mmCIF file with all atom_site columns, C-alpha atoms in Angstrom:
data_model
loop_
_atom_site.group_PDB
_atom_site.id
_atom_site.type_symbol
_atom_site.label_atom_id
_atom_site.label_alt_id
_atom_site.label_comp_id
_atom_site.label_asym_id
_atom_site.label_entity_id
_atom_site.label_seq_id
_atom_site.pdbx_PDB_ins_code
_atom_site.Cartn_x
_atom_site.Cartn_y
_atom_site.Cartn_z
_atom_site.occupancy
_atom_site.B_iso_or_equiv
_atom_site.pdbx_formal_charge
_atom_site.auth_seq_id
_atom_site.auth_comp_id
_atom_site.auth_asym_id
_atom_site.auth_atom_id
_atom_site.pdbx_PDB_model_num
ATOM 1  C CA . MET A 1 1  ? 28.162 -10.772 15.884  1.00 53.00 ? 1  MET A CA 1
ATOM 2  C CA . GLU A 1 2  ? 31.524 -10.965 17.622  1.00 57.00 ? 2  GLU A CA 1
ATOM 3  C CA . PRO A 1 3  ? 34.209 -13.123 16.085  1.00 59.00 ? 3  PRO A CA 1
ATOM 4  C CA . GLY A 1 4  ? 34.732 -16.330 17.987  1.00 57.00 ? 4  GLY A CA 1
ATOM 5  C CA . ALA A 1 5  ? 31.519 -15.884 19.987  1.00 59.00 ? 5  ALA A CA 1
ATOM 6  C CA . GLY A 1 6  ? 30.315 -19.376 19.100  1.00 63.00 ? 6  GLY A CA 1
ATOM 7  C CA . ARG A 1 7  ? 33.533 -21.089 20.122  1.00 66.00 ? 7  ARG A CA 1
ATOM 8  C CA . LYS A 1 8  ? 34.010 -22.474 23.584  1.00 68.00 ? 8  LYS A CA 1
ATOM 9  C CA . GLU A 1 9  ? 37.324 -21.707 25.177  1.00 68.00 ? 9  GLU A CA 1
ATOM 10 C CA . LYS A 1 10 ? 39.315 -24.797 25.979  1.00 65.00 ? 10 LYS A CA 1
ATOM 11 C CA . PRO A 1 11 ? 40.287 -25.015 29.644  1.00 62.00 ? 11 PRO A CA 1
ATOM 12 C CA . LYS A 1 12 ? 44.013 -24.519 29.984  1.00 61.00 ? 12 LYS A CA 1
ATOM 13 C CA . PRO A 1 13 ? 45.849 -27.561 31.273  1.00 58.00 ? 13 PRO A CA 1
ATOM 14 C CA . LYS A 1 14 ? 46.961 -27.197 34.865  1.00 63.00 ? 14 LYS A CA 1
ATOM 15 C CA . GLU A 1 15 ? 50.448 -25.860 35.201  1.00 60.00 ? 15 GLU A CA 1
ATOM 16 C CA . PRO A 1 16 ? 52.868 -28.201 36.921  1.00 68.00 ? 16 PRO A CA 1
ATOM 17 C CA . VAL A 1 17 ? 53.429 -27.356 40.548  1.00 72.00 ? 17 VAL A CA 1
ATOM 18 C CA . SER A 1 18 ? 56.516 -25.204 40.822  1.00 92.00 ? 18 SER A CA 1
ATOM 19 C CA . ARG A 1 19 ? 59.506 -26.096 42.943  1.00 91.00 ? 19 ARG A CA 1
ATOM 20 C CA . LEU A 1 20 ? 58.719 -23.231 45.271  1.00 92.00 ? 20 LEU A CA 1
ATOM 21 C CA . GLU A 1 21 ? 55.175 -24.499 45.775  1.00 93.00 ? 21 GLU A CA 1
ATOM 22 C CA . LYS A 1 22 ? 56.440 -28.037 46.422  1.00 93.00 ? 22 LYS A CA 1
ATOM 23 C CA . ALA A 1 23 ? 58.949 -26.695 48.928  1.00 94.00 ? 23 ALA A CA 1
ATOM 24 C CA . LYS A 1 24 ? 56.193 -24.759 50.709  1.00 94.00 ? 24 LYS A CA 1
ATOM 25 C CA . GLN A 1 25 ? 53.998 -27.862 50.840  1.00 95.00 ? 25 GLN A CA 1
ATOM 26 C CA . ARG A 1 26 ? 56.882 -29.949 52.155  1.00 96.00 ? 26 ARG A CA 1
ATOM 27 C CA . ALA A 1 27 ? 57.694 -27.364 54.833  1.00 97.00 ? 27 ALA A CA 1
ATOM 28 C CA . ALA A 1 28 ? 54.034 -27.152 55.876  1.00 97.00 ? 28 ALA A CA 1
ATOM 29 C CA . GLN A 1 29 ? 53.818 -30.943 56.078  1.00 97.00 ? 29 GLN A CA 1
ATOM 30 C CA . GLN A 1 30 ? 56.976 -31.118 58.177  1.00 98.00 ? 30 GLN A CA 1
ATOM 31 C CA . GLU A 1 31 ? 55.704 -28.363 60.479  1.00 98.00 ? 31 GLU A CA 1
ATOM 32 C CA . LEU A 1 32 ? 52.440 -30.260 60.939  1.00 98.00 ? 32 LEU A CA 1
ATOM 33 C CA . LYS A 1 33 ? 54.330 -33.451 61.805  1.00 98.00 ? 33 LYS A CA 1
ATOM 34 C CA . GLN A 1 34 ? 56.487 -31.612 64.348  1.00 98.00 ? 34 GLN A CA 1
ATOM 35 C CA . ARG A 1 35 ? 53.416 -30.050 65.955  1.00 98.00 ? 35 ARG A CA 1
ATOM 36 C CA . GLN A 1 36 ? 51.619 -33.393 66.131  1.00 98.00 ? 36 GLN A CA 1
ATOM 37 C CA . ARG A 1 37 ? 54.701 -35.027 67.620  1.00 98.00 ? 37 ARG A CA 1
ATOM 38 C CA . ALA A 1 38 ? 54.973 -32.299 70.277  1.00 98.00 ? 38 ALA A CA 1
ATOM 39 C CA . GLU A 1 39 ? 51.273 -32.742 71.121  1.00 98.00 ? 39 GLU A CA 1
ATOM 40 C CA . ILE A 1 40 ? 51.721 -36.509 71.424  1.00 98.00 ? 40 ILE A CA 1
ATOM 41 C CA . TYR A 1 41 ? 54.700 -36.099 73.755  1.00 98.00 ? 41 TYR A CA 1
ATOM 42 C CA . ALA A 1 42 ? 52.784 -33.580 75.891  1.00 98.00 ? 42 ALA A CA 1
ATOM 43 C CA . LEU A 1 43 ? 49.772 -35.896 76.103  1.00 98.00 ? 43 LEU A CA 1
ATOM 44 C CA . ASN A 1 44 ? 52.022 -38.826 76.964  1.00 98.00 ? 44 ASN A CA 1
ATOM 45 C CA . ARG A 1 45 ? 53.628 -36.823 79.792  1.00 98.00 ? 45 ARG A CA 1
ATOM 46 C CA . VAL A 1 46 ? 50.213 -35.870 81.216  1.00 98.00 ? 46 VAL A CA 1
ATOM 47 C CA . MET A 1 47 ? 48.947 -39.451 81.011  1.00 98.00 ? 47 MET A CA 1
ATOM 48 C CA . THR A 1 48 ? 52.102 -40.783 82.680  1.00 98.00 ? 48 THR A CA 1
ATOM 49 C CA . GLU A 1 49 ? 51.719 -38.306 85.555  1.00 98.00 ? 49 GLU A CA 1
ATOM 50 C CA . LEU A 1 50 ? 48.056 -39.270 85.985  1.00 98.00 ? 50 LEU A CA 1
ATOM 51 C CA . GLU A 1 51 ? 48.924 -42.959 85.969  1.00 98.00 ? 51 GLU A CA 1
ATOM 52 C CA . GLN A 1 52 ? 51.578 -42.373 88.639  1.00 98.00 ? 52 GLN A CA 1
ATOM 53 C CA . GLN A 1 53 ? 49.110 -40.427 90.809  1.00 98.00 ? 53 GLN A CA 1
ATOM 54 C CA . GLN A 1 54 ? 46.549 -43.204 90.525  1.00 97.00 ? 54 GLN A CA 1
ATOM 55 C CA . PHE A 1 55 ? 49.167 -45.826 91.358  1.00 97.00 ? 55 PHE A CA 1
ATOM 56 C CA . ASP A 1 56 ? 50.293 -43.863 94.424  1.00 97.00 ? 56 ASP A CA 1
ATOM 57 C CA . ALA A 1 57 ? 46.680 -43.533 95.584  1.00 96.00 ? 57 ALA A CA 1
ATOM 58 C CA . PHE A 1 58 ? 46.175 -47.275 95.068  1.00 95.00 ? 58 PHE A CA 1
ATOM 59 C CA . CYS A 1 59 ? 49.303 -48.081 97.085  1.00 95.00 ? 59 CYS A CA 1
ATOM 60 C CA . LYS A 1 60 ? 48.147 -45.846 99.961  1.00 95.00 ? 60 LYS A CA 1
ATOM 61 C CA . GLN A 1 61 ? 44.719 -47.480 99.878  1.00 94.00 ? 61 GLN A CA 1
ATOM 62 C CA . MET A 1 62 ? 46.266 -50.965 99.984  1.00 92.00 ? 62 MET A CA 1
ATOM 63 C CA . GLN A 1 63 ? 48.529 -49.943 102.896 1.00 92.00 ? 63 GLN A CA 1
ATOM 64 C CA . ALA A 1 64 ? 45.589 -48.492 104.838 1.00 90.00 ? 64 ALA A CA 1
ATOM 65 C CA . SER A 1 65 ? 43.446 -51.581 104.335 1.00 87.00 ? 65 SER A CA 1
ATOM 66 C CA . GLY A 1 66 ? 46.343 -53.880 105.289 1.00 76.00 ? 66 GLY A CA 1
ATOM 67 C CA . GLU A 1 67 ? 46.934 -52.273 108.666 1.00 72.00 ? 67 GLU A CA 1
#
């Protein structure tokens, strides 16, 4: 029989997250925020243009029905 065969190995405690790993996580989080912000601004621009087009169409419709 092998020595220590009956013993269960204790799971090693998790190593603390290194500074490098924390820095990578922080950079990834910041990159995600920047991307989301850019997407929000792009969506806002598209929605503003659509709203303006609809308003212009409404104004033309009101002018045509008023004449």
